[in-house]
CSV table of C-alpha atoms in Angstrom, one decimal:
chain,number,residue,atom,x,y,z
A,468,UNK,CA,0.0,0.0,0.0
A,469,UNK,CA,1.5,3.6,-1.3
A,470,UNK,CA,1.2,6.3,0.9
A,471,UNK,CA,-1.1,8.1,-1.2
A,472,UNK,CA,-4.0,5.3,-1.0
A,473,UNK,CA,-3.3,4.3,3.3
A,474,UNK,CA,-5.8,5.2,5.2
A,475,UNK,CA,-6.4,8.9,6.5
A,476,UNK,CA,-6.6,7.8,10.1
A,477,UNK,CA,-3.6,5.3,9.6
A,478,UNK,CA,-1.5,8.8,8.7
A,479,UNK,CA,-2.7,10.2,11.7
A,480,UNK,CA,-1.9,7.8,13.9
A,481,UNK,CA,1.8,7.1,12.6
A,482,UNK,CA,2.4,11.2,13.1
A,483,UNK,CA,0.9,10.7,16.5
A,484,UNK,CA,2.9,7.7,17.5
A,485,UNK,CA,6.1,10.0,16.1
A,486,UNK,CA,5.1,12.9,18.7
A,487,UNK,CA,5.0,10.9,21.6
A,488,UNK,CA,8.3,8.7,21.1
A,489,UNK,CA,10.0,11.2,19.7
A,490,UNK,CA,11.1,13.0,23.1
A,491,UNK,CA,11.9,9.5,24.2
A,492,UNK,CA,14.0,8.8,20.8
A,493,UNK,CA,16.1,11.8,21.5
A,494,UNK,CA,16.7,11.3,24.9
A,495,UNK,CA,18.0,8.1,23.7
A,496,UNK,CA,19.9,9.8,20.6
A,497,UNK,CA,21.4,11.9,23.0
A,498,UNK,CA,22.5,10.1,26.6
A,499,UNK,CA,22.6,6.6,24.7
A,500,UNK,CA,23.7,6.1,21.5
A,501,UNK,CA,25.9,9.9,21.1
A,502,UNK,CA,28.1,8.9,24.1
A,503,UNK,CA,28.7,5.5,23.5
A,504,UNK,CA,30.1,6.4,19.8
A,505,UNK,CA,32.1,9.5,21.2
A,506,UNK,CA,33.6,6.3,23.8
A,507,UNK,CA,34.3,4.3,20.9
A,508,UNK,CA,36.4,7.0,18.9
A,509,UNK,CA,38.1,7.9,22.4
A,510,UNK,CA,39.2,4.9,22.9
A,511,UNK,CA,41.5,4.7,19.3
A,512,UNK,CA,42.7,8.4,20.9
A,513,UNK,CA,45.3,9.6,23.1
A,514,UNK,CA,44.0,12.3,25.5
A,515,UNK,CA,44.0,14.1,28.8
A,516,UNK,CA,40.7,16.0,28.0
A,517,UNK,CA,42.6,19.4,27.5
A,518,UNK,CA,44.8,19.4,25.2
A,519,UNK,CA,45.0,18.1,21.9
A,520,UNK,CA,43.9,15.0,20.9
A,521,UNK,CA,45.9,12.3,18.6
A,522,UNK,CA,45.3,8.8,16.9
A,523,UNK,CA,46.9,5.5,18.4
A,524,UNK,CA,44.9,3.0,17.0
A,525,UNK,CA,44.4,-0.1,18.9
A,526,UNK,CA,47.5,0.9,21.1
A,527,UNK,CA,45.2,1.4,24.2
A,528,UNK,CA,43.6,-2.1,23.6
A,529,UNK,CA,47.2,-3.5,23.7
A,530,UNK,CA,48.1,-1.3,26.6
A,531,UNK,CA,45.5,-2.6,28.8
A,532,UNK,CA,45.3,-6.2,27.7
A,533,UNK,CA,49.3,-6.7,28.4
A,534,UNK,CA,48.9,-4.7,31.6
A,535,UNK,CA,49.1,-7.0,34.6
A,536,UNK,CA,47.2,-4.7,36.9
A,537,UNK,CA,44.1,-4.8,34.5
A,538,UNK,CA,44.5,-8.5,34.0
A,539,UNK,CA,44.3,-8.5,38.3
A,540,UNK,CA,41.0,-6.3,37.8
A,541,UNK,CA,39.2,-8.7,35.8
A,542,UNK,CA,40.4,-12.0,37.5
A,543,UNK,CA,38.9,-9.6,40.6
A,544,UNK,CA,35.9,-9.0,39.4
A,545,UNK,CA,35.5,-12.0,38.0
A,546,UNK,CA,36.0,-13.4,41.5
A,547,UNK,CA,33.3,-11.5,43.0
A,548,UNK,CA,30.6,-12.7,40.4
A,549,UNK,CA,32.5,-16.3,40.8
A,550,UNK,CA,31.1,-15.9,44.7
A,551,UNK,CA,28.0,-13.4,44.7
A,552,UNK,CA,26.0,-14.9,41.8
A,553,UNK,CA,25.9,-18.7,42.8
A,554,UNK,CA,25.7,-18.1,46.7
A,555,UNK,CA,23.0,-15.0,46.8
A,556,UNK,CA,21.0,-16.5,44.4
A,557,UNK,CA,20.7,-19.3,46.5
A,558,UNK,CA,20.2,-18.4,50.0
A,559,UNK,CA,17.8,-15.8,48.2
A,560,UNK,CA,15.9,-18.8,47.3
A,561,UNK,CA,16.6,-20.5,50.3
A,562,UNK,CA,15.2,-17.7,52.0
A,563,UNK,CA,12.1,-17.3,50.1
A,564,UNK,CA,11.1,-20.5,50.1
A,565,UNK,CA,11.0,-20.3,53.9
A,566,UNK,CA,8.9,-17.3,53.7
A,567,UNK,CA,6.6,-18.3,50.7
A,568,UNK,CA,2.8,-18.8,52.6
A,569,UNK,CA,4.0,-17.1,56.1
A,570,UNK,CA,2.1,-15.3,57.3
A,571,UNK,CA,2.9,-11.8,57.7
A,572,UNK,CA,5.6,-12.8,54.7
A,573,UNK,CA,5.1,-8.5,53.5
A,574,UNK,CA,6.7,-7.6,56.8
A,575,UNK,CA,9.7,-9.9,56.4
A,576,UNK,CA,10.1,-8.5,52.6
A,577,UNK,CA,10.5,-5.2,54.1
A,578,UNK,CA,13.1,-5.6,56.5
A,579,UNK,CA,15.0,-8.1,53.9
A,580,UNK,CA,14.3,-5.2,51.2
A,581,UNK,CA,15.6,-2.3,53.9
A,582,UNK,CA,19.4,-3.2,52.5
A,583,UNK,CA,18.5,-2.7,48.7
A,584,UNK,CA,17.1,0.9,49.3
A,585,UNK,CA,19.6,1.8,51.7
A,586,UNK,CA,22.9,4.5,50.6
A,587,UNK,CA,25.8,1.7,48.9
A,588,UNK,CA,27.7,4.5,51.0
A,589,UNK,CA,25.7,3.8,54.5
A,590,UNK,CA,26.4,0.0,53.5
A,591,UNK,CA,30.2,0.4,53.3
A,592,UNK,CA,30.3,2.2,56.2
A,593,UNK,CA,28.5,0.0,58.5
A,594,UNK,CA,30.7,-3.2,57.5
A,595,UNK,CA,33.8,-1.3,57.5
A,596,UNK,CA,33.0,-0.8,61.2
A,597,UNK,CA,31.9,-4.8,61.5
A,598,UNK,CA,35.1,-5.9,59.5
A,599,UNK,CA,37.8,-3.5,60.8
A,600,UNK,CA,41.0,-5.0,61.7
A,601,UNK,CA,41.8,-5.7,65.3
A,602,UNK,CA,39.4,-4.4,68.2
A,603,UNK,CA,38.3,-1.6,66.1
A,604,UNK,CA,35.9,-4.1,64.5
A,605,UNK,CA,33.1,-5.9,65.6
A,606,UNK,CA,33.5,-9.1,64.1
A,607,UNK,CA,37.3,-9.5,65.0
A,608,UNK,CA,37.1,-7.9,68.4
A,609,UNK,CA,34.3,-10.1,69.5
A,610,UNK,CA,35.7,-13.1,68.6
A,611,UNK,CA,39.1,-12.0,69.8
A,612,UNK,CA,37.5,-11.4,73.4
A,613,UNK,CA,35.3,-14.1,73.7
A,614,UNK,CA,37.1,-16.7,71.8
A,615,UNK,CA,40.7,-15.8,71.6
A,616,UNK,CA,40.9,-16.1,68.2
A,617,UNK,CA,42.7,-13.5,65.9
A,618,UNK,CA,40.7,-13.3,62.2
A,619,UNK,CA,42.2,-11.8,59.2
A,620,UNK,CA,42.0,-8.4,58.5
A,621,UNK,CA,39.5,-8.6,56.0
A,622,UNK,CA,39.0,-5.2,54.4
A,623,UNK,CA,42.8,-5.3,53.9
A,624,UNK,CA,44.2,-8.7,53.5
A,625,UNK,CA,44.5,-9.3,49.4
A,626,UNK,CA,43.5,-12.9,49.7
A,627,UNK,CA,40.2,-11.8,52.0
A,628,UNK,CA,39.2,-8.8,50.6
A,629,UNK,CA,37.4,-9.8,47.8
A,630,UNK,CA,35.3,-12.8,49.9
A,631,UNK,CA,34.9,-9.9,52.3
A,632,UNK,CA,33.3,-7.6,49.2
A,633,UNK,CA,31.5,-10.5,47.9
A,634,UNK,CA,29.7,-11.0,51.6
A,635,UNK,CA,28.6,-7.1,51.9
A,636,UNK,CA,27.4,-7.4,48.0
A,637,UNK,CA,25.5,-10.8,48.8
A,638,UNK,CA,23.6,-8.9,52.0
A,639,UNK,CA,22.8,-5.6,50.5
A,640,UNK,CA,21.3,-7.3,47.5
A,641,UNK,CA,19.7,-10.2,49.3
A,642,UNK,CA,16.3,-8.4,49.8
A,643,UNK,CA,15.7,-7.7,46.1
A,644,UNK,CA,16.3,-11.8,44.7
A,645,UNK,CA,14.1,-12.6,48.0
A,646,UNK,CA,11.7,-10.7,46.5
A,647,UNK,CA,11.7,-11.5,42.9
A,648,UNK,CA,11.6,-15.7,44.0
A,649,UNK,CA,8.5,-14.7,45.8
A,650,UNK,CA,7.1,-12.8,43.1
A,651,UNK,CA,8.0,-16.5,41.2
A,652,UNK,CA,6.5,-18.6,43.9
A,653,UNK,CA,3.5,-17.1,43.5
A,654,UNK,CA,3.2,-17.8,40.1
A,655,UNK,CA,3.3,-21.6,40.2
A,656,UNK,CA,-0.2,-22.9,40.2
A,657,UNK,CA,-1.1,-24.6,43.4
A,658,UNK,CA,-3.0,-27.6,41.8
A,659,UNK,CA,0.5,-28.8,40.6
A,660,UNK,CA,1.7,-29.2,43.6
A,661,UNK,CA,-1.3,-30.8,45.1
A,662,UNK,CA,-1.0,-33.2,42.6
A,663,UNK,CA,2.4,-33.6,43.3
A,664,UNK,CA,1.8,-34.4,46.8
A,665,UNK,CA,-1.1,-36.9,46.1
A,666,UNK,CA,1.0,-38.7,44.1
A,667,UNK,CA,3.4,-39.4,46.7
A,668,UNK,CA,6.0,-36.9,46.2
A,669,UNK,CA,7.8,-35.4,49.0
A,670,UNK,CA,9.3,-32.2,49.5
A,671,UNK,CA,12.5,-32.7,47.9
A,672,UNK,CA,11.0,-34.1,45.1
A,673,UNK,CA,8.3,-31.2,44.7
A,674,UNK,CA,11.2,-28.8,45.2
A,675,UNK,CA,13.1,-30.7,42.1
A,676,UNK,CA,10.5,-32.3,39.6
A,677,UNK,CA,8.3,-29.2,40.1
A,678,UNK,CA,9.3,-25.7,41.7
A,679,UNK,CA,12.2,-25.3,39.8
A,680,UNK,CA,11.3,-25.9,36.7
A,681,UNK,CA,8.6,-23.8,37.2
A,682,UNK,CA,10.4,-21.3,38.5
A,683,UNK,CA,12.9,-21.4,36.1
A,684,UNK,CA,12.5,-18.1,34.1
A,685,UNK,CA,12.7,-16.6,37.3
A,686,UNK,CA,16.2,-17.6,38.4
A,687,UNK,CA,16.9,-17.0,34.8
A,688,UNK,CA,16.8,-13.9,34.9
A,689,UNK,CA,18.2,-13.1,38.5
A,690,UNK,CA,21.1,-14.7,37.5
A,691,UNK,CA,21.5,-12.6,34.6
A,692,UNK,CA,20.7,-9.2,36.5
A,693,UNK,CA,23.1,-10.7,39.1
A,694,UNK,CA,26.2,-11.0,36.5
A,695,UNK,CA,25.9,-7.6,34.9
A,696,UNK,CA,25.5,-6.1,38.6
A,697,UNK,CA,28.7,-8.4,39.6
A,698,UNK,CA,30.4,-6.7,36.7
A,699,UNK,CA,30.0,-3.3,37.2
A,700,UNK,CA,31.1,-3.4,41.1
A,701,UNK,CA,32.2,-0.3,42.1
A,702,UNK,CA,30.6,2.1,44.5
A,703,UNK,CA,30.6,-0.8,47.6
A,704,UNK,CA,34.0,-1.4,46.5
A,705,UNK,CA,35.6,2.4,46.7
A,706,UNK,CA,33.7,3.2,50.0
A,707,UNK,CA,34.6,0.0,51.7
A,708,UNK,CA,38.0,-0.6,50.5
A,709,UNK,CA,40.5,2.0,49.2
A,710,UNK,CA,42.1,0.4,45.8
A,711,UNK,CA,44.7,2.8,45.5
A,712,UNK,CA,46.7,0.7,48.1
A,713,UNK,CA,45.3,-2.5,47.6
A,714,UNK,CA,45.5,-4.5,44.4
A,715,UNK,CA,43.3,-7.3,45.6
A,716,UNK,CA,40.5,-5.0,45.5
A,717,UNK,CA,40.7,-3.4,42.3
A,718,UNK,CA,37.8,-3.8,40.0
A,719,UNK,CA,37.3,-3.6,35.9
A,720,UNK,CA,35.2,-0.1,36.7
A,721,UNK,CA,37.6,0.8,39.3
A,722,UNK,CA,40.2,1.0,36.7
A,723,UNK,CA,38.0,3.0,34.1
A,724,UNK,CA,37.5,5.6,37.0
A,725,UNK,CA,41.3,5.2,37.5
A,726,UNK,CA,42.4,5.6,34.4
A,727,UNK,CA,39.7,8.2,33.1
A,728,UNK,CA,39.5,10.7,36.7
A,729,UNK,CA,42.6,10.3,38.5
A,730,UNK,CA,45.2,9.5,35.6
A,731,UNK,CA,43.4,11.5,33.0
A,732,UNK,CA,43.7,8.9,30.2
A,733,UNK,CA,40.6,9.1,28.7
A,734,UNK,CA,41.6,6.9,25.6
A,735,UNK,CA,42.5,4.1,27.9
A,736,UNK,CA,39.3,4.4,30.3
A,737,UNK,CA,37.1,4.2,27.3
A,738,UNK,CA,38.5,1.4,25.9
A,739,UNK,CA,38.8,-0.4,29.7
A,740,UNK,CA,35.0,0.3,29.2
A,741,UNK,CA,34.3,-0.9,26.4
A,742,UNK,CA,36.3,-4.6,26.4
A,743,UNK,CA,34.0,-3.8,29.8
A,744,UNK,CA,30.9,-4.3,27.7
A,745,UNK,CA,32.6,-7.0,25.2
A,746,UNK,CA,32.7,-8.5,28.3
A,747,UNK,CA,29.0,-8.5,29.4
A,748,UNK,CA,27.9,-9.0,26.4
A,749,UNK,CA,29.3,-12.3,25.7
A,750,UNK,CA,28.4,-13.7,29.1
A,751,UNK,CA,24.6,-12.5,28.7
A,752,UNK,CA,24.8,-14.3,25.0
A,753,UNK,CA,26.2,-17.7,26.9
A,754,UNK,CA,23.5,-17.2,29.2
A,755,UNK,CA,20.8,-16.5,26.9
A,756,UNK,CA,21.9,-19.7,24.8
A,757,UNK,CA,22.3,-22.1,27.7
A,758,UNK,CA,18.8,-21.1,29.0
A,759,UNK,CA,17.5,-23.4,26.7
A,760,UNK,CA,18.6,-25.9,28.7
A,761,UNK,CA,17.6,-25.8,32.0
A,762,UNK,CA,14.7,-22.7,31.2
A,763,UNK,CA,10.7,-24.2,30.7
A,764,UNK,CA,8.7,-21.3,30.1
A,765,UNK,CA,4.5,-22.1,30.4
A,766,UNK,CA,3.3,-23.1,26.6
């Protein structure tokens, strides 16, 4: 159909359609799509964001793949998604399976949500003063008193720092996966489960042949949310930890905000941003194509 025989009221309705996403198109055009292009053309460039720019290619891919403190960012990182994805996902389910049919179950989504909504910078500080070293924290001066034992000095040791980061990232995200398995839970049809029962099944079983695979787009898709959120680890990190004297703590967006804020290589932080993405991207494709696997949506 030419334009000059569709329908008046189609016309009318395409122009409409354009006035209402267009706002939403620019917005896009312009906090989206303009800065990542202007990243990817400042990552082939050399420059302190003053003076001059010039062209070095892929020199600042090569810089940062053969440097062994960005390799030690990623295996970090890497590390913290290694610990936060598989063990909050599951005491998230653990825990919401507990509370799926309490009674008073919205009061205990509150206090486990409290943690999600509360300042990343509130967070830090409240573990830094449970995990300080010596009697200045909680957690080792308690159990120095009462037990006599000497724990490591977690926020500063490089071979507990990151289990330490990964425990504070489990418990201030723990509120929102509790809530999201409920949301699931709530989902599954309750004759299935009768029928389970009736036929003999016990609560293993039910939990196995039945509520997972039910429940499976669900953990889907926290696990996915979970990676990307384990990627970008940052803001918990900084507060609670200071990087600049400890390796072991040093994250892939650490280094960007290194390299682009307090170094004042732009060409290197946008490139550390985008192999970044690369990143993401190809563990969100793996993800995608394994779900095929183990993911039963309803027909």
């Amino acid at each position: 159909m030419s334009a000059f025989t569709e329908p008046l009221w189609r016309r009318r309705d395409r122009r409409w359609a354009l006035l209402f996403l267009g706002p939403q198109l620019l917005g896009l055009l312009v906090f989206l799509v303009g800065p990542l292009g202007f990243a990817v053309v400042l990552s082939f460039l050399d420059w302190n964001g003053l003076g001059d720019a010039s062209w070095v290619g892929f020199d600042n891919y090569g810089a940062l793949l053969t440097d062994p403190y960005f390799g030690k960012a990623v295996w970090n990182t890497v590390k913290i998604g290694l610990i936060t994805v598989p063990g909050g996902l599951v005491l998230a389910l653990l825990l919401a399976l507990a509370l799926h049919g309490v009674r008073g179950r919205t009061v205990y989504r509150v206090v486990y949500f409290l943690p999600v909504v509360t300042s990343s910078v509130a967070v830090s500080v409240l573990w830094q003063i449970i995990l300080g070293s010596g009697t200045d924290g909680i957690l080792n001066g308690t159990a120095h008193q009462l037990l006599g034992v000497t724990l490591p000095n977690w926020l500063e040791d490089p071979v507990w720092v990151v289990p330490a980061i990964a425990v504070v990232t489990v418990w201030s995200s723990l509120g929102l996966n509790v809530v999201i398995f409920l949301a699931g839970l709530a989902t599954i049809p309750a004759n299935l489960l009768e029928a389970a029962r009736i036929d003999g099944a016990g609560p293993w079983q039910t939990l196995r042949s039945v509520t997972l695979p039910l429940l499976s787009p669900t953990v889907f898709f926290t696990v996915v949310v979970s990676v990307i959120s384990s990627f970008q680890a940052f803001d918990l990190v900084y507060v609670l930890v200071n990087p600049d004297h400890n390796e072991g703590a040093q994250t892939i967006v650490y280094k960007v905000y290194q390299q682009g804020f307090r170094e004042f290589h732009f060409g290197l932080s946008s490139a550390a941003a985008l192999l970044l993405l690369v990143l993401t991207l190809l563990v969100t494709a793996l993800q995608f194509k394994a779900q095929k696997r183990f993911v039963h949506y309803e027909s």
